[in-house]
């Protein structure tokens, strides 16, 4: 598609592939900015750590389907327009497709050979100077106390490949507005009442730290060990910032999401093997586990909630998770196969 197409232009001079419409971006700002100022109270820190220009990766924790709302607002008020990776099915809806394409969001395809295009397009977006949003955890945290989980490697892969800075960001408060519907049933997560709770007005606390120092990985092969170590550094920075926001000491070891998924897969398989005994009483629950396992192999920066936030941008409503999003950004440790949720 030519950059000369009416109403759509490259974000700046550079390789073709990532484009946006200034008009669509302006429209979303006009609709959402006053809405968010009126809906939420704010405690924002470290906005000066977000570079005003050049390709940059924002890597954030994910505690609620509503936190992309707070994150996008924070990033915009820091001088950047956020670009998320959204599930491709959202681009099948005519009006929504126009909004997503127009604002420069990037589609990620599920169960398709085209899934690898997400990494290519994300890389082009960074080279074009965009602010790319990643949720390295790949989905809302399953830690009962809502601390960050182990991360997937997409943000690290993209940063080491392009040289883009990774700015760690932590947010807190969105879980009170909209607790994650699939959250744990124990600890802090279990104490939250599901649903949307706009009143009283919730305070969104967001803090950005200085870019993560990944210079020690420069020139190394992008193998599993390198990507895992760089990802751990990114997640440690995010977790430290969250501890500062919460005024608490983070856990010594992050919640291992992959281990929990494996345990759930085994439990689901055991239940499915004994239908006569009535072990499987909720097919939907088994399906959710299976779907989550598939999603975990997808782009870690992409979450369905992230896609939802972008979608709601078009409606001027509170987004679900638009997630970084956010590209194991794109493969569990490799390439993206689907949007994560």
mmCIF file of C-alpha atoms in Angstrom:
data_model
loop_
_atom_site.group_PDB
_atom_site.id
_atom_site.type_symbol
_atom_site.label_atom_id
_atom_site.label_comp_id
_atom_site.label_asym_id
_atom_site.label_seq_id
_atom_site.Cartn_x
_atom_site.Cartn_y
_atom_site.Cartn_z
ATOM 1 C CA UNK A 1 0.000 0.000 0.000
ATOM 2 C CA UNK A 2 1.422 3.327 -0.986
ATOM 3 C CA UNK A 3 2.159 5.967 1.635
ATOM 4 C CA UNK A 4 0.473 8.412 -0.688
ATOM 5 C CA UNK A 5 -2.941 6.930 0.036
ATOM 6 C CA UNK A 6 -5.289 9.713 1.081
ATOM 7 C CA UNK A 7 -5.587 10.212 4.826
ATOM 8 C CA UNK A 8 -2.811 7.775 5.718
ATOM 9 C CA UNK A 9 0.824 8.734 5.949
ATOM 10 C CA UNK A 10 4.040 7.249 7.271
ATOM 11 C CA UNK A 11 4.772 8.266 10.853
ATOM 12 C CA UNK A 12 7.976 9.719 9.430
ATOM 13 C CA UNK A 13 10.273 9.150 6.455
ATOM 14 C CA UNK A 14 11.454 5.559 6.460
ATOM 15 C CA UNK A 15 10.693 2.060 5.232
ATOM 16 C CA UNK A 16 7.077 1.409 4.221
ATOM 17 C CA UNK A 17 4.780 -0.663 6.380
ATOM 18 C CA UNK A 18 3.816 1.378 9.419
ATOM 19 C CA UNK A 19 1.490 4.293 8.770
ATOM 20 C CA UNK A 20 -1.122 6.309 10.593
ATOM 21 C CA UNK A 21 -3.611 9.068 10.015
ATOM 22 C CA UNK A 22 -3.025 12.265 12.026
ATOM 23 C CA UNK A 23 -6.757 12.871 11.789
ATOM 24 C CA UNK A 24 -7.703 9.586 13.446
ATOM 25 C CA UNK A 25 -5.154 10.092 16.210
ATOM 26 C CA UNK A 26 -6.447 13.593 16.844
ATOM 27 C CA UNK A 27 -10.004 12.276 17.048
ATOM 28 C CA UNK A 28 -9.131 9.674 19.686
ATOM 29 C CA UNK A 29 -7.337 12.337 21.709
ATOM 30 C CA UNK A 30 -10.336 14.682 21.522
ATOM 31 C CA UNK A 31 -12.671 11.937 22.733
ATOM 32 C CA UNK A 32 -10.591 10.133 25.331
ATOM 33 C CA UNK A 33 -8.442 12.789 26.954
ATOM 34 C CA UNK A 34 -11.222 14.783 28.669
ATOM 35 C CA UNK A 35 -13.060 11.551 29.501
ATOM 36 C CA UNK A 36 -10.044 10.134 31.314
ATOM 37 C CA UNK A 37 -9.296 13.352 33.154
ATOM 38 C CA UNK A 38 -12.860 13.352 34.444
ATOM 39 C CA UNK A 39 -13.123 9.642 35.191
ATOM 40 C CA UNK A 40 -9.865 8.993 37.040
ATOM 41 C CA UNK A 41 -7.639 10.638 39.608
ATOM 42 C CA UNK A 42 -3.901 10.507 38.921
ATOM 43 C CA UNK A 43 -0.587 10.009 40.667
ATOM 44 C CA UNK A 44 1.983 10.158 37.871
ATOM 45 C CA UNK A 45 5.719 10.017 38.353
ATOM 46 C CA UNK A 46 8.761 9.841 36.082
ATOM 47 C CA UNK A 47 7.222 11.198 32.882
ATOM 48 C CA UNK A 48 10.582 12.738 32.067
ATOM 49 C CA UNK A 49 11.984 9.230 31.590
ATOM 50 C CA UNK A 50 9.827 8.748 28.473
ATOM 51 C CA UNK A 51 11.827 10.017 25.449
ATOM 52 C CA UNK A 52 9.947 12.663 23.479
ATOM 53 C CA UNK A 53 11.083 11.300 20.116
ATOM 54 C CA UNK A 54 12.616 8.236 18.511
ATOM 55 C CA UNK A 55 11.587 4.606 18.644
ATOM 56 C CA UNK A 56 11.014 3.451 22.216
ATOM 57 C CA UNK A 57 9.518 0.428 23.958
ATOM 58 C CA UNK A 58 7.307 0.948 26.991
ATOM 59 C CA UNK A 59 7.347 -2.260 29.054
ATOM 60 C CA UNK A 60 4.697 -2.374 31.770
ATOM 61 C CA UNK A 61 3.085 -4.672 34.303
ATOM 62 C CA UNK A 62 -0.457 -5.861 33.660
ATOM 63 C CA UNK A 63 -2.970 -6.162 36.511
ATOM 64 C CA UNK A 64 -6.322 -5.364 34.914
ATOM 65 C CA UNK A 65 -8.148 -5.149 31.615
ATOM 66 C CA UNK A 66 -8.395 -1.423 32.358
ATOM 67 C CA UNK A 67 -4.744 -0.590 32.964
ATOM 68 C CA UNK A 68 -3.992 0.112 29.277
ATOM 69 C CA UNK A 69 -6.353 3.020 29.794
ATOM 70 C CA UNK A 70 -4.142 4.499 32.502
ATOM 71 C CA UNK A 71 -0.955 3.594 30.672
ATOM 72 C CA UNK A 72 -2.014 5.115 27.354
ATOM 73 C CA UNK A 73 -3.082 8.333 29.108
ATOM 74 C CA UNK A 74 0.212 8.529 30.984
ATOM 75 C CA UNK A 75 2.256 7.946 27.829
ATOM 76 C CA UNK A 76 0.293 10.515 25.833
ATOM 77 C CA UNK A 77 0.708 13.159 28.540
ATOM 78 C CA UNK A 78 4.431 12.310 28.489
ATOM 79 C CA UNK A 79 4.556 13.446 24.866
ATOM 80 C CA UNK A 80 4.038 10.205 22.915
ATOM 81 C CA UNK A 81 1.161 8.504 21.117
ATOM 82 C CA UNK A 82 0.951 4.811 22.164
ATOM 83 C CA UNK A 83 0.976 2.058 19.558
ATOM 84 C CA UNK A 84 -0.332 -1.340 20.644
ATOM 85 C CA UNK A 85 -0.387 -4.713 18.927
ATOM 86 C CA UNK A 86 -4.014 -5.809 18.591
ATOM 87 C CA UNK A 87 -5.557 -9.164 17.691
ATOM 88 C CA UNK A 88 -6.289 -9.389 13.979
ATOM 89 C CA UNK A 89 -9.990 -10.195 14.385
ATOM 90 C CA UNK A 90 -10.604 -6.620 15.520
ATOM 91 C CA UNK A 91 -9.460 -5.487 12.080
ATOM 92 C CA UNK A 92 -12.331 -7.473 10.523
ATOM 93 C CA UNK A 93 -14.903 -4.983 11.838
ATOM 94 C CA UNK A 94 -15.323 -2.236 9.256
ATOM 95 C CA UNK A 95 -15.414 0.911 11.409
ATOM 96 C CA UNK A 96 -13.038 -0.492 13.984
ATOM 97 C CA UNK A 97 -10.582 -1.459 11.264
ATOM 98 C CA UNK A 98 -10.559 2.142 10.083
ATOM 99 C CA UNK A 99 -9.803 3.394 13.591
ATOM 100 C CA UNK A 100 -7.108 0.811 14.284
ATOM 101 C CA UNK A 101 -5.414 1.271 10.937
ATOM 102 C CA UNK A 102 -5.830 5.013 11.131
ATOM 103 C CA UNK A 103 -4.188 5.310 14.546
ATOM 104 C CA UNK A 104 -1.336 3.004 13.523
ATOM 105 C CA UNK A 105 -2.098 -0.042 15.686
ATOM 106 C CA UNK A 106 -0.485 -3.304 14.556
ATOM 107 C CA UNK A 107 -2.451 -6.519 13.901
ATOM 108 C CA UNK A 108 -1.329 -9.852 15.291
ATOM 109 C CA UNK A 109 -2.746 -13.008 13.720
ATOM 110 C CA UNK A 110 -3.752 -16.133 15.637
ATOM 111 C CA UNK A 111 -2.891 -19.580 14.298
ATOM 112 C CA UNK A 112 -1.584 -18.207 11.034
ATOM 113 C CA UNK A 113 1.629 -18.159 9.073
ATOM 114 C CA UNK A 114 1.128 -14.387 8.966
ATOM 115 C CA UNK A 115 1.737 -14.157 12.727
ATOM 116 C CA UNK A 116 5.421 -13.435 12.145
ATOM 117 C CA UNK A 117 4.389 -10.248 10.334
ATOM 118 C CA UNK A 118 3.663 -8.692 13.740
ATOM 119 C CA UNK A 119 7.345 -8.681 14.599
ATOM 120 C CA UNK A 120 8.228 -7.262 11.217
ATOM 121 C CA UNK A 121 5.649 -4.496 11.518
ATOM 122 C CA UNK A 122 6.613 -3.792 15.142
ATOM 123 C CA UNK A 123 10.230 -3.448 14.088
ATOM 124 C CA UNK A 124 9.269 -1.040 11.321
ATOM 125 C CA UNK A 125 7.205 0.964 13.783
ATOM 126 C CA UNK A 126 10.204 1.347 16.064
ATOM 127 C CA UNK A 127 12.456 2.305 13.176
ATOM 128 C CA UNK A 128 9.810 4.864 12.179
ATOM 129 C CA UNK A 129 10.142 6.413 15.630
ATOM 130 C CA UNK A 130 6.959 5.113 17.237
ATOM 131 C CA UNK A 131 6.284 4.448 20.927
ATOM 132 C CA UNK A 132 5.506 0.721 21.100
ATOM 133 C CA UNK A 133 3.636 -0.664 24.105
ATOM 134 C CA UNK A 134 4.615 -4.065 25.485
ATOM 135 C CA UNK A 135 3.174 -6.154 28.297
ATOM 136 C CA UNK A 136 6.021 -8.655 28.760
ATOM 137 C CA UNK A 137 3.912 -10.894 31.007
ATOM 138 C CA UNK A 138 1.670 -11.632 28.017
ATOM 139 C CA UNK A 139 -1.538 -11.441 30.053
ATOM 140 C CA UNK A 140 -2.843 -10.046 33.313
ATOM 141 C CA UNK A 141 -0.790 -11.332 36.211
ATOM 142 C CA UNK A 142 -1.904 -14.518 37.912
ATOM 143 C CA UNK A 143 0.106 -13.721 41.022
ATOM 144 C CA UNK A 144 -2.409 -13.749 43.906
ATOM 145 C CA UNK A 145 -0.948 -10.510 45.263
ATOM 146 C CA UNK A 146 -0.808 -8.898 41.796
ATOM 147 C CA UNK A 147 2.976 -8.697 41.555
ATOM 148 C CA UNK A 148 4.452 -9.104 38.040
ATOM 149 C CA UNK A 149 4.939 -12.623 36.753
ATOM 150 C CA UNK A 150 7.888 -13.971 34.817
ATOM 151 C CA UNK A 151 8.064 -12.203 31.457
ATOM 152 C CA UNK A 152 8.060 -13.363 27.878
ATOM 153 C CA UNK A 153 10.996 -12.368 25.715
ATOM 154 C CA UNK A 154 9.426 -10.240 22.975
ATOM 155 C CA UNK A 155 10.323 -6.819 24.378
ATOM 156 C CA UNK A 156 13.926 -7.872 24.954
ATOM 157 C CA UNK A 157 14.166 -9.405 21.476
ATOM 158 C CA UNK A 158 12.833 -6.267 19.822
ATOM 159 C CA UNK A 159 15.060 -3.962 21.871
ATOM 160 C CA UNK A 160 18.248 -5.927 21.198
ATOM 161 C CA UNK A 161 17.404 -6.265 17.517
ATOM 162 C CA UNK A 162 16.587 -2.597 16.877
ATOM 163 C CA UNK A 163 18.597 -0.825 19.566
ATOM 164 C CA UNK A 164 15.436 0.841 20.901
ATOM 165 C CA UNK A 165 15.391 1.865 24.547
ATOM 166 C CA UNK A 166 13.159 -0.025 26.966
ATOM 167 C CA UNK A 167 11.444 2.241 29.505
ATOM 168 C CA UNK A 168 10.032 0.246 32.453
ATOM 169 C CA UNK A 169 6.644 1.405 33.722
ATOM 170 C CA UNK A 170 4.566 0.213 36.657
ATOM 171 C CA UNK A 171 0.905 1.001 37.275
ATOM 172 C CA UNK A 172 -1.353 0.431 40.261
ATOM 173 C CA UNK A 173 -5.038 1.113 40.832
ATOM 174 C CA UNK A 174 -6.685 -0.286 37.707
ATOM 175 C CA UNK A 175 -7.470 -3.501 39.605
ATOM 176 C CA UNK A 176 -9.868 -1.488 41.769
ATOM 177 C CA UNK A 177 -11.639 -0.092 38.715
ATOM 178 C CA UNK A 178 -11.893 -3.420 36.885
ATOM 179 C CA UNK A 179 -10.459 -6.565 38.527
ATOM 180 C CA UNK A 180 -9.276 -9.168 36.045
ATOM 181 C CA UNK A 181 -12.173 -11.544 35.464
ATOM 182 C CA UNK A 182 -9.889 -14.601 35.359
ATOM 183 C CA UNK A 183 -7.807 -13.549 38.349
ATOM 184 C CA UNK A 184 -6.778 -15.852 41.163
ATOM 185 C CA UNK A 185 -9.350 -16.662 43.836
ATOM 186 C CA UNK A 186 -6.959 -16.111 46.732
ATOM 187 C CA UNK A 187 -4.837 -13.323 48.177
ATOM 188 C CA UNK A 188 -5.445 -9.746 47.078
ATOM 189 C CA UNK A 189 -6.786 -10.905 43.701
ATOM 190 C CA UNK A 190 -9.372 -13.112 45.401
ATOM 191 C CA UNK A 191 -10.594 -10.251 47.588
ATOM 192 C CA UNK A 192 -11.604 -8.085 44.624
ATOM 193 C CA UNK A 193 -15.213 -7.963 43.485
ATOM 194 C CA UNK A 194 -15.469 -8.663 39.772
ATOM 195 C CA UNK A 195 -17.054 -6.118 37.453
ATOM 196 C CA UNK A 196 -16.524 -2.421 36.752
ATOM 197 C CA UNK A 197 -16.469 -0.031 39.721
ATOM 198 C CA UNK A 198 -16.091 3.587 38.529
ATOM 199 C CA UNK A 199 -17.346 5.131 41.796
ATOM 200 C CA UNK A 200 -15.827 6.454 43.869
ATOM 201 C CA UNK A 201 -13.269 7.760 41.384
ATOM 202 C CA UNK A 202 -10.203 5.568 41.331
ATOM 203 C CA UNK A 203 -6.671 6.870 41.494
ATOM 204 C CA UNK A 204 -4.334 5.549 38.795
ATOM 205 C CA UNK A 205 -0.757 5.464 39.978
ATOM 206 C CA UNK A 206 1.826 5.206 37.202
ATOM 207 C CA UNK A 207 5.590 5.537 37.385
ATOM 208 C CA UNK A 208 8.230 5.361 34.656
ATOM 209 C CA UNK A 209 11.837 4.559 35.438
ATOM 210 C CA UNK A 210 15.002 5.267 33.475
ATOM 211 C CA UNK A 211 15.660 3.014 30.471
ATOM 212 C CA UNK A 212 16.795 -0.497 31.367
ATOM 213 C CA UNK A 213 20.524 -0.945 30.784
ATOM 214 C CA UNK A 214 20.786 -3.735 28.213
ATOM 215 C CA UNK A 215 24.268 -2.772 27.000
ATOM 216 C CA UNK A 216 25.747 -5.950 28.470
ATOM 217 C CA UNK A 217 23.848 -7.983 25.852
ATOM 218 C CA UNK A 218 24.998 -5.978 22.833
ATOM 219 C CA UNK A 219 26.554 -8.208 20.191
ATOM 220 C CA UNK A 220 25.449 -11.445 21.810
ATOM 221 C CA UNK A 221 23.406 -13.972 19.814
ATOM 222 C CA UNK A 222 19.672 -13.632 20.385
ATOM 223 C CA UNK A 223 19.403 -17.111 21.835
ATOM 224 C CA UNK A 224 17.235 -18.317 24.693
ATOM 225 C CA UNK A 225 19.769 -17.534 27.422
ATOM 226 C CA UNK A 226 20.426 -13.989 26.209
ATOM 227 C CA UNK A 227 16.749 -13.170 25.760
ATOM 228 C CA UNK A 228 15.805 -14.700 29.109
ATOM 229 C CA UNK A 229 18.484 -12.752 30.983
ATOM 230 C CA UNK A 230 17.535 -9.463 29.296
ATOM 231 C CA UNK A 231 13.853 -10.137 29.975
ATOM 232 C CA UNK A 232 14.584 -10.813 33.644
ATOM 233 C CA UNK A 233 16.363 -7.438 33.850
ATOM 234 C CA UNK A 234 13.328 -5.697 32.348
ATOM 235 C CA UNK A 235 10.893 -7.453 34.682
ATOM 236 C CA UNK A 236 13.086 -6.706 37.714
ATOM 237 C CA UNK A 237 12.976 -2.999 36.838
ATOM 238 C CA UNK A 238 9.184 -3.045 36.479
ATOM 239 C CA UNK A 239 8.759 -4.975 39.738
ATOM 240 C CA UNK A 240 10.999 -2.554 41.625
ATOM 241 C CA UNK A 241 8.927 0.388 40.410
ATOM 242 C CA UNK A 242 5.727 -1.347 41.463
ATOM 243 C CA UNK A 243 7.174 -1.904 44.923
ATOM 244 C CA UNK A 244 7.818 1.845 45.102
ATOM 245 C CA UNK A 245 4.219 2.607 44.099
ATOM 246 C CA UNK A 246 2.781 0.126 46.585
ATOM 247 C CA UNK A 247 5.210 0.974 49.386
ATOM 248 C CA UNK A 248 5.942 -2.732 49.775
ATOM 249 C CA UNK A 249 8.852 -5.093 49.293
ATOM 250 C CA UNK A 250 8.395 -7.221 46.140
ATOM 251 C CA UNK A 251 8.688 -11.006 46.420
ATOM 252 C CA UNK A 252 12.174 -12.461 46.084
ATOM 253 C CA UNK A 253 11.123 -14.611 43.122
ATOM 254 C CA UNK A 254 8.501 -13.720 40.479
ATOM 255 C CA UNK A 255 5.395 -15.819 40.050
ATOM 256 C CA UNK A 256 6.173 -18.451 37.378
ATOM 257 C CA UNK A 257 3.262 -18.246 34.968
ATOM 258 C CA UNK A 258 4.545 -21.027 32.712
ATOM 259 C CA UNK A 259 4.733 -23.475 35.601
ATOM 260 C CA UNK A 260 1.182 -22.639 36.635
ATOM 261 C CA UNK A 261 -0.059 -23.055 33.057
ATOM 262 C CA UNK A 262 1.561 -26.468 32.855
ATOM 263 C CA UNK A 263 -0.116 -27.529 36.087
ATOM 264 C CA UNK A 264 -3.479 -26.304 34.772
ATOM 265 C CA UNK A 265 -2.992 -28.142 31.484
ATOM 266 C CA UNK A 266 -2.316 -31.378 33.337
ATOM 267 C CA UNK A 267 -5.337 -30.847 35.565
ATOM 268 C CA UNK A 268 -7.556 -30.119 32.567
ATOM 269 C CA UNK A 269 -6.302 -33.215 30.760
ATOM 270 C CA UNK A 270 -6.965 -35.365 33.829
ATOM 271 C CA UNK A 271 -10.521 -34.032 34.106
ATOM 272 C CA UNK A 272 -11.183 -34.514 30.401
ATOM 273 C CA UNK A 273 -10.044 -38.149 30.643
ATOM 274 C CA UNK A 274 -12.736 -39.005 33.194
ATOM 275 C CA UNK A 275 -16.037 -37.639 31.851
ATOM 276 C CA UNK A 276 -17.989 -40.688 33.013
ATOM 277 C CA UNK A 277 -17.018 -39.983 36.583
ATOM 278 C CA UNK A 278 -18.347 -36.479 36.244
ATOM 279 C CA UNK A 279 -14.884 -35.009 36.541
ATOM 280 C CA UNK A 280 -15.555 -32.559 33.732
ATOM 281 C CA UNK A 281 -18.464 -30.458 34.873
ATOM 282 C CA UNK A 282 -17.428 -27.275 33.161
ATOM 283 C CA UNK A 283 -16.259 -27.620 29.575
ATOM 284 C CA UNK A 284 -15.773 -23.870 29.418
ATOM 285 C CA UNK A 285 -13.215 -23.994 32.206
ATOM 286 C CA UNK A 286 -11.179 -26.613 30.357
ATOM 287 C CA UNK A 287 -11.465 -24.582 27.179
ATOM 288 C CA UNK A 288 -10.218 -21.487 28.983
ATOM 289 C CA UNK A 289 -7.148 -23.350 30.192
ATOM 290 C CA UNK A 290 -6.436 -24.697 26.716
ATOM 291 C CA UNK A 291 -6.914 -21.289 25.169
ATOM 292 C CA UNK A 292 -4.655 -19.706 27.740
ATOM 293 C CA UNK A 293 -1.964 -22.273 27.010
ATOM 294 C CA UNK A 294 -2.123 -21.494 23.290
ATOM 295 C CA UNK A 295 -2.127 -17.770 23.968
ATOM 296 C CA UNK A 296 0.950 -18.114 26.149
ATOM 297 C CA UNK A 297 2.937 -19.067 23.052
ATOM 298 C CA UNK A 298 1.934 -15.839 21.389
ATOM 299 C CA UNK A 299 3.208 -12.291 21.376
ATOM 300 C CA UNK A 300 3.944 -11.322 24.954
ATOM 301 C CA UNK A 301 3.347 -7.690 24.180
ATOM 302 C CA UNK A 302 -0.056 -8.425 22.799
ATOM 303 C CA UNK A 303 -3.024 -9.069 24.998
ATOM 304 C CA UNK A 304 -6.661 -9.197 24.071
ATOM 305 C CA UNK A 305 -7.264 -6.653 26.783
ATOM 306 C CA UNK A 306 -4.692 -4.431 25.086
ATOM 307 C CA UNK A 307 -6.604 -4.839 21.867
ATOM 308 C CA UNK A 308 -9.793 -4.018 23.723
ATOM 309 C CA UNK A 309 -8.353 -0.751 24.936
ATOM 310 C CA UNK A 310 -7.600 0.291 21.382
ATOM 311 C CA UNK A 311 -11.096 -0.782 20.353
ATOM 312 C CA UNK A 312 -12.725 1.252 23.076
ATOM 313 C CA UNK A 313 -10.657 4.225 22.034
ATOM 314 C CA UNK A 314 -12.818 4.380 18.929
ATOM 315 C CA UNK A 315 -15.963 4.368 21.039
ATOM 316 C CA UNK A 316 -14.677 6.914 23.539
ATOM 317 C CA UNK A 317 -15.194 4.330 26.257
ATOM 318 C CA UNK A 318 -13.039 2.801 28.936
ATOM 319 C CA UNK A 319 -10.817 0.200 27.240
ATOM 320 C CA UNK A 320 -10.642 -3.350 28.331
ATOM 321 C CA UNK A 321 -6.148 -4.265 27.615
ATOM 322 C CA UNK A 322 -5.401 -2.289 23.641
ATOM 323 C CA UNK A 323 -0.548 -4.404 25.661
ATOM 324 C CA UNK A 324 2.034 -3.125 24.570
ATOM 325 C CA UNK A 325 0.233 -4.152 24.485
ATOM 326 C CA UNK A 326 1.533 -6.202 24.108
ATOM 327 C CA UNK A 327 5.111 -8.947 21.200
ATOM 328 C CA UNK A 328 7.773 -14.182 24.859
ATOM 329 C CA UNK A 329 6.623 -11.051 22.720
ATOM 330 C CA UNK A 330 6.083 -12.928 19.962
ATOM 331 C CA UNK A 331 6.717 -16.501 20.473
ATOM 332 C CA UNK A 332 6.959 -18.073 23.811
ATOM 333 C CA UNK A 333 10.634 -17.659 23.220
ATOM 334 C CA UNK A 334 10.344 -17.158 19.492
ATOM 335 C CA UNK A 335 7.906 -15.717 16.968
ATOM 336 C CA UNK A 336 4.292 -14.619 17.528
ATOM 337 C CA UNK A 337 1.517 -17.026 16.662
ATOM 338 C CA UNK A 338 -1.419 -15.266 18.231
ATOM 339 C CA UNK A 339 -2.458 -12.383 20.378
ATOM 340 C CA UNK A 340 -2.275 -13.190 24.067
ATOM 341 C CA UNK A 341 -5.151 -12.570 26.399
#
